[in-house]
Amino acid sequence: MTLHAVPPAGEADWPKAGDRPIVFLVDASSSAERRLVGQWVERNRPERAEYRVCAVPPSRRRRFRRSIGVALKEIASGDTDPLLVPLRVAWLGPHRSGRRIPRLVDLLTYGDPRDPNRLVQELFVRFRPDRIRVVVGDAAPLSDLRTRWVEARTARPDDPYGFAEYIALQGSLALEVAERRVRGNRYKVPRLLSEDLLGSAKFQLGLERIAARTGERVDDLAATAARYLKEIAAQPSTFVLDLVASLIRLVYTQGYDRRIHYDPEALERIAELGQRHSLAFLPSHKSNMDHLALTYVLYENGLPPNHAAGGINMNFFPVGPFLRRHGLFFIRRSFKDNEAYKYTLKRYLDYLLEKRFPLEWYIEGGRSRVGKLRAPKYGLLAYVVDSWRRGSCDDVVLIPTSIAYDQIQDVGAYAAEQRGAAKEKESFGWMVRVLRTMRRRYGRIHMNFGEPISVADSVSRYGKGSEPDPEESNLEIQKLAFEVAVRINRVTPITPISLVTIALLGTDRAVTVAETIATLRDFVAYVELRDLPISEPVDLEDPSVVRGALDSLVEHGVVSRFEGGRETVYAIGSDQHLAAAYYRNTIVHFFLTGAIAELGLAAAANAETDPLAVFWDTVRTTRDLLKFEFFFAERDEFRAELAEELEASVPDWEARVAAGDGDLVLRAVLPSASSWVLRPVFEAYLVLADALVDVDFRRDADKDALLAAALALGAQYRAQRAIRSPEAVSTVLFDDALRLAGNRELLLGGDLSRLEEREAFAADLHGMVELVREVEQLRA
């Protein structure tokens, strides 16, 4: 087969070497690539230019890698100081609509367009020369590389074999950068992780320190660390990135609209940040689709793929190896006492941040089963902050990311888990069942990016060699995680589905479309007044829009529809409340401040003396009871937010409350929110508190037994109508109540005073539920 010349358009220039001789380090995995590089040299060589070609082990098709050749060893040990110039052939994807993104059919026909097999290479040379480029990596004199090698390896400068390997490694890294300039950041992936990380002097020095503490041999630790790195590290493949992007689109369009809704300008700003700083995307976690949706949006816009953290439970065959090549790295759930594992994980994160490979993990740890953000987990955030403190990079910019859905396929399973069912274990069969559920229509996917957070501006770095104060450091991490959650909430969009579920959950009877519209008016007005984020502009006065939302909920078994009478009516059955509440809870944070204000106003209306003081005391007590349930601003800031909330409806509210007119202010504040925002929470807490009173106060409470007792007691209270909210019987809400009780040391055994404390806790919660009832009566 005749080899055709590559067109000169877009080719790199001949390197400027001055008086130095040139040595081309040719990274070629096939005879076609070697000939293409040779043609480039001959086509671009100035007259009488002297050069030498030296093969280095190919970075592609590494299973066919050769060892360091004699020629490179001679150059490494020689007395001359040539200019070393890396060369490689870059194979490009097909060009369509101004972008080089292969389609699924391209991948299945030709394989990886950036690493075609030898037959496809020859076909491209003959028929598609526009898909071929010869790239030139940044050149460096041999003497410069020798200096860097000595500094990096702290090795003998007269060791020619080690230096030759270093030359080959640096040449491959330079070519990766050069090829990325041609292909774009969409395919920015680490190629030589093990060589670059495990062989570094810094890594070896750390192993020596561990060996000195533990008495283990350094060689044994090095082998263990290499094994752990293989277990942890992602191995992203450009072919798999293309393949996954095509499959993601195929999967999500089965159940959702073809376009994921996001702001392209926000992504452009994030891309600019990524050019200067290390990035970490921290998305909300509501569905198994979250990571896929974010992956596709980044791919579609040419941003580098994220290195996403995943639990080791996801590393099952055949999914685990595929996810690893897609960019997931896997972390064990527990490794506190494993020094080698902990050290390897830290250094892996250092490497990713130093090289600006963006990270991704869920600040909540796992998927939210109730719709609202879960309490943040600090582990990986603390590791990233510690890496920045160690100097891995100048800054890490956190990107709070809200991923919202009109509806999700997981909501039925979430409701079952809240009733006490076991979470289904991840497996290949589980994945197949998840994919099958995508055959139904779920609406749209919405992705919003919150204001970025600079780690450098948020936490202290401390001086070189000094250790941070653990208590102060933990507090900084907690505040940082809290701020991430607040910014995610701030950009979470309000969807028509979430508003409709508020209307349905606010009544205990079936309603018509017209009645639903009437209930929604106050909420729509509030959203417009506060300029809250919405998923899409829709007219909720339009019966067809509201009927469409209701019918969509009916299709997925969240709402029941009753036809055949004068009018069609809709209702949420007793076994559907948890599913419906999920969608309502995705936006509950927007109405929380007003709901707490309502309780304060009701208490002030019944106060015999100083009603304004009673108002603020009730607000403080309510906020304290809910501190494990919602994210609050600092006390003074929250007080200002609440005052601003009331001033929007009643400008002179404070004077009127002080004058004893709290009930009038309460009726003027719209919309009413305490009954659906706070009642389910306080009734759940009440159930657990009553169950805790029944536990032997002399012994520590067993959490699992207490949760089981709370589920049984909650079912009894529901049957007796002692509590009104079906969603109050929820293991998730009980867990938060447990955290509150634990924070007050009520789970510990003690003397008779412990029983009194538990009874007082239960009485406080009964009082809060009663206060919600008073709000409803005052508004009636």
JSON list of C-alpha atoms in Angstrom, two decimals, residues 624-729:
[
{"chain": "A", "resi": 624, "resn": "ASP", "atom": "CA", "xyz": [-31.95, 24.86, 67.13]},
{"chain": "A", "resi": 625, "resn": "LEU", "atom": "CA", "xyz": [-34.28, 21.86, 66.83]},
{"chain": "A", "resi": 626, "resn": "LEU", "atom": "CA", "xyz": [-33.82, 21.82, 63.05]},
{"chain": "A", "resi": 627, "resn": "LYS", "atom": "CA", "xyz": [-30.04, 22.28, 62.87]},
{"chain": "A", "resi": 628, "resn": "PHE", "atom": "CA", "xyz": [-29.49, 18.71, 61.67]},
{"chain": "A", "resi": 629, "resn": "GLU", "atom": "CA", "xyz": [-32.35, 18.90, 59.16]},
{"chain": "A", "resi": 630, "resn": "PHE", "atom": "CA", "xyz": [-31.65, 22.09, 57.20]},
{"chain": "A", "resi": 631, "resn": "PHE", "atom": "CA", "xyz": [-28.79, 24.45, 56.39]},
{"chain": "A", "resi": 632, "resn": "PHE", "atom": "CA", "xyz": [-28.99, 27.74, 58.28]},
{"chain": "A", "resi": 633, "resn": "ALA", "atom": "CA", "xyz": [-26.95, 30.91, 58.08]},
{"chain": "A", "resi": 634, "resn": "GLU", "atom": "CA", "xyz": [-25.13, 32.10, 61.20]},
{"chain": "A", "resi": 635, "resn": "ARG", "atom": "CA", "xyz": [-27.51, 33.30, 63.93]},
{"chain": "A", "resi": 636, "resn": "ASP", "atom": "CA", "xyz": [-27.29, 37.03, 63.25]},
{"chain": "A", "resi": 637, "resn": "GLU", "atom": "CA", "xyz": [-27.44, 36.54, 59.49]},
{"chain": "A", "resi": 638, "resn": "PHE", "atom": "CA", "xyz": [-30.43, 34.21, 59.83]},
{"chain": "A", "resi": 639, "resn": "ARG", "atom": "CA", "xyz": [-32.20, 36.75, 62.03]},
{"chain": "A", "resi": 640, "resn": "ALA", "atom": "CA", "xyz": [-31.67, 39.41, 59.34]},
{"chain": "A", "resi": 641, "resn": "GLU", "atom": "CA", "xyz": [-32.94, 37.04, 56.62]},
{"chain": "A", "resi": 642, "resn": "LEU", "atom": "CA", "xyz": [-36.09, 36.28, 58.60]},
{"chain": "A", "resi": 643, "resn": "ALA", "atom": "CA", "xyz": [-36.76, 39.97, 59.24]},
{"chain": "A", "resi": 644, "resn": "GLU", "atom": "CA", "xyz": [-36.34, 40.70, 55.54]},
{"chain": "A", "resi": 645, "resn": "GLU", "atom": "CA", "xyz": [-38.74, 37.86, 54.70]},
{"chain": "A", "resi": 646, "resn": "LEU", "atom": "CA", "xyz": [-41.47, 39.39, 56.89]},
{"chain": "A", "resi": 647, "resn": "GLU", "atom": "CA", "xyz": [-40.82, 42.95, 55.72]},
{"chain": "A", "resi": 648, "resn": "ALA", "atom": "CA", "xyz": [-41.62, 41.90, 52.15]},
{"chain": "A", "resi": 649, "resn": "SER", "atom": "CA", "xyz": [-45.22, 41.22, 53.23]},
{"chain": "A", "resi": 650, "resn": "VAL", "atom": "CA", "xyz": [-45.64, 43.51, 56.26]},
{"chain": "A", "resi": 651, "resn": "PRO", "atom": "CA", "xyz": [-43.12, 46.38, 56.35]},
{"chain": "A", "resi": 652, "resn": "ASP", "atom": "CA", "xyz": [-43.95, 47.31, 59.98]},
{"chain": "A", "resi": 653, "resn": "TRP", "atom": "CA", "xyz": [-44.25, 43.72, 61.20]},
{"chain": "A", "resi": 654, "resn": "GLU", "atom": "CA", "xyz": [-41.96, 44.16, 64.21]},
{"chain": "A", "resi": 655, "resn": "ALA", "atom": "CA", "xyz": [-43.96, 47.06, 65.66]},
{"chain": "A", "resi": 656, "resn": "ARG", "atom": "CA", "xyz": [-47.21, 45.22, 65.10]},
{"chain": "A", "resi": 657, "resn": "VAL", "atom": "CA", "xyz": [-45.91, 42.05, 66.78]},
{"chain": "A", "resi": 658, "resn": "ALA", "atom": "CA", "xyz": [-44.70, 44.09, 69.73]},
{"chain": "A", "resi": 659, "resn": "ALA", "atom": "CA", "xyz": [-48.18, 45.61, 69.94]},
{"chain": "A", "resi": 660, "resn": "GLY", "atom": "CA", "xyz": [-49.75, 42.15, 70.21]},
{"chain": "A", "resi": 661, "resn": "ASP", "atom": "CA", "xyz": [-50.96, 41.82, 66.61]},
{"chain": "A", "resi": 662, "resn": "GLY", "atom": "CA", "xyz": [-48.89, 38.77, 65.71]},
{"chain": "A", "resi": 663, "resn": "ASP", "atom": "CA", "xyz": [-52.01, 36.96, 64.46]},
{"chain": "A", "resi": 664, "resn": "LEU", "atom": "CA", "xyz": [-52.74, 39.75, 61.97]},
{"chain": "A", "resi": 665, "resn": "VAL", "atom": "CA", "xyz": [-49.18, 39.69, 60.69]},
{"chain": "A", "resi": 666, "resn": "LEU", "atom": "CA", "xyz": [-49.40, 35.91, 60.36]},
{"chain": "A", "resi": 667, "resn": "ARG", "atom": "CA", "xyz": [-52.51, 36.12, 58.18]},
{"chain": "A", "resi": 668, "resn": "ALA", "atom": "CA", "xyz": [-50.80, 38.71, 55.94]},
{"chain": "A", "resi": 669, "resn": "VAL", "atom": "CA", "xyz": [-47.72, 36.57, 55.31]},
{"chain": "A", "resi": 670, "resn": "LEU", "atom": "CA", "xyz": [-48.04, 34.46, 52.17]},
{"chain": "A", "resi": 671, "resn": "PRO", "atom": "CA", "xyz": [-47.71, 31.67, 51.32]},
{"chain": "A", "resi": 672, "resn": "SER", "atom": "CA", "xyz": [-48.46, 29.54, 54.35]},
{"chain": "A", "resi": 673, "resn": "ALA", "atom": "CA", "xyz": [-45.63, 27.01, 54.68]},
{"chain": "A", "resi": 674, "resn": "SER", "atom": "CA", "xyz": [-45.26, 25.70, 58.25]},
{"chain": "A", "resi": 675, "resn": "SER", "atom": "CA", "xyz": [-47.85, 22.93, 57.87]},
{"chain": "A", "resi": 676, "resn": "TRP", "atom": "CA", "xyz": [-46.01, 21.23, 54.99]},
{"chain": "A", "resi": 677, "resn": "VAL", "atom": "CA", "xyz": [-42.42, 22.35, 55.71]},
{"chain": "A", "resi": 678, "resn": "LEU", "atom": "CA", "xyz": [-42.26, 21.73, 59.47]},
{"chain": "A", "resi": 679, "resn": "ARG", "atom": "CA", "xyz": [-45.10, 19.40, 60.43]},
{"chain": "A", "resi": 680, "resn": "PRO", "atom": "CA", "xyz": [-43.58, 16.24, 58.86]},
{"chain": "A", "resi": 681, "resn": "VAL", "atom": "CA", "xyz": [-40.23, 16.93, 60.52]},
{"chain": "A", "resi": 682, "resn": "PHE", "atom": "CA", "xyz": [-41.55, 17.68, 63.98]},
{"chain": "A", "resi": 683, "resn": "GLU", "atom": "CA", "xyz": [-43.99, 14.78, 63.90]},
{"chain": "A", "resi": 684, "resn": "ALA", "atom": "CA", "xyz": [-41.14, 12.42, 62.94]},
{"chain": "A", "resi": 685, "resn": "TYR", "atom": "CA", "xyz": [-38.97, 13.83, 65.72]},
{"chain": "A", "resi": 686, "resn": "LEU", "atom": "CA", "xyz": [-41.90, 13.50, 68.14]},
{"chain": "A", "resi": 687, "resn": "VAL", "atom": "CA", "xyz": [-42.31, 9.81, 67.27]},
{"chain": "A", "resi": 688, "resn": "LEU", "atom": "CA", "xyz": [-38.64, 9.08, 67.87]},
{"chain": "A", "resi": 689, "resn": "ALA", "atom": "CA", "xyz": [-38.59, 11.13, 71.08]},
{"chain": "A", "resi": 690, "resn": "ASP", "atom": "CA", "xyz": [-41.57, 9.17, 72.44]},
{"chain": "A", "resi": 691, "resn": "ALA", "atom": "CA", "xyz": [-39.88, 5.90, 71.46]},
{"chain": "A", "resi": 692, "resn": "LEU", "atom": "CA", "xyz": [-36.74, 7.08, 73.27]},
{"chain": "A", "resi": 693, "resn": "VAL", "atom": "CA", "xyz": [-38.75, 7.73, 76.45]},
{"chain": "A", "resi": 694, "resn": "ASP", "atom": "CA", "xyz": [-39.79, 4.07, 76.40]},
{"chain": "A", "resi": 695, "resn": "VAL", "atom": "CA", "xyz": [-36.13, 2.91, 76.36]},
{"chain": "A", "resi": 696, "resn": "ASP", "atom": "CA", "xyz": [-34.54, 1.94, 79.68]},
{"chain": "A", "resi": 697, "resn": "PHE", "atom": "CA", "xyz": [-32.91, 5.22, 80.74]},
{"chain": "A", "resi": 698, "resn": "ARG", "atom": "CA", "xyz": [-30.22, 3.39, 82.69]},
{"chain": "A", "resi": 699, "resn": "ARG", "atom": "CA", "xyz": [-28.64, 1.99, 79.53]},
{"chain": "A", "resi": 700, "resn": "ASP", "atom": "CA", "xyz": [-27.37, 3.51, 76.29]},
{"chain": "A", "resi": 701, "resn": "ALA", "atom": "CA", "xyz": [-30.01, 3.42, 73.57]},
{"chain": "A", "resi": 702, "resn": "ASP", "atom": "CA", "xyz": [-29.37, 0.94, 70.75]},
{"chain": "A", "resi": 703, "resn": "LYS", "atom": "CA", "xyz": [-29.86, 2.99, 67.57]},
{"chain": "A", "resi": 704, "resn": "ASP", "atom": "CA", "xyz": [-31.08, 0.14, 65.37]},
{"chain": "A", "resi": 705, "resn": "ALA", "atom": "CA", "xyz": [-33.57, -1.02, 67.98]},
{"chain": "A", "resi": 706, "resn": "LEU", "atom": "CA", "xyz": [-34.71, 2.57, 68.52]},
{"chain": "A", "resi": 707, "resn": "LEU", "atom": "CA", "xyz": [-35.30, 3.07, 64.79]},
{"chain": "A", "resi": 708, "resn": "ALA", "atom": "CA", "xyz": [-37.34, -0.13, 64.61]},
{"chain": "A", "resi": 709, "resn": "ALA", "atom": "CA", "xyz": [-39.39, 0.98, 67.63]},
{"chain": "A", "resi": 710, "resn": "ALA", "atom": "CA", "xyz": [-39.95, 4.40, 66.03]},
{"chain": "A", "resi": 711, "resn": "LEU", "atom": "CA", "xyz": [-41.23, 2.82, 62.81]},
{"chain": "A", "resi": 712, "resn": "ALA", "atom": "CA", "xyz": [-43.71, 0.71, 64.78]},
{"chain": "A", "resi": 713, "resn": "LEU", "atom": "CA", "xyz": [-44.79, 3.61, 66.99]},
{"chain": "A", "resi": 714, "resn": "GLY", "atom": "CA", "xyz": [-45.16, 5.87, 63.95]},
{"chain": "A", "resi": 715, "resn": "ALA", "atom": "CA", "xyz": [-47.47, 3.32, 62.31]},
{"chain": "A", "resi": 716, "resn": "GLN", "atom": "CA", "xyz": [-49.54, 3.23, 65.52]},
{"chain": "A", "resi": 717, "resn": "TYR", "atom": "CA", "xyz": [-49.75, 7.04, 65.73]},
{"chain": "A", "resi": 718, "resn": "ARG", "atom": "CA", "xyz": [-50.82, 7.21, 62.09]},
{"chain": "A", "resi": 719, "resn": "ALA", "atom": "CA", "xyz": [-53.57, 4.66, 62.69]},
{"chain": "A", "resi": 720, "resn": "GLN", "atom": "CA", "xyz": [-54.72, 6.64, 65.74]},
{"chain": "A", "resi": 721, "resn": "ARG", "atom": "CA", "xyz": [-54.40, 9.94, 63.82]},
{"chain": "A", "resi": 722, "resn": "ALA", "atom": "CA", "xyz": [-52.10, 11.19, 66.56]},
{"chain": "A", "resi": 723, "resn": "ILE", "atom": "CA", "xyz": [-49.89, 12.46, 63.74]},
{"chain": "A", "resi": 724, "resn": "ARG", "atom": "CA", "xyz": [-51.17, 13.70, 60.39]},
{"chain": "A", "resi": 725, "resn": "SER", "atom": "CA", "xyz": [-48.18, 13.46, 58.04]},
{"chain": "A", "resi": 726, "resn": "PRO", "atom": "CA", "xyz": [-47.66, 10.05, 56.39]},
{"chain": "A", "resi": 727, "resn": "GLU", "atom": "CA", "xyz": [-44.13, 11.17, 55.43]},
{"chain": "A", "resi": 728, "resn": "ALA", "atom": "CA", "xyz": [-43.32, 11.60, 59.14]},
{"chain": "A", "resi": 729, "resn": "VAL", "atom": "CA", "xyz": [-42.86, 7.82, 59.39]}
]
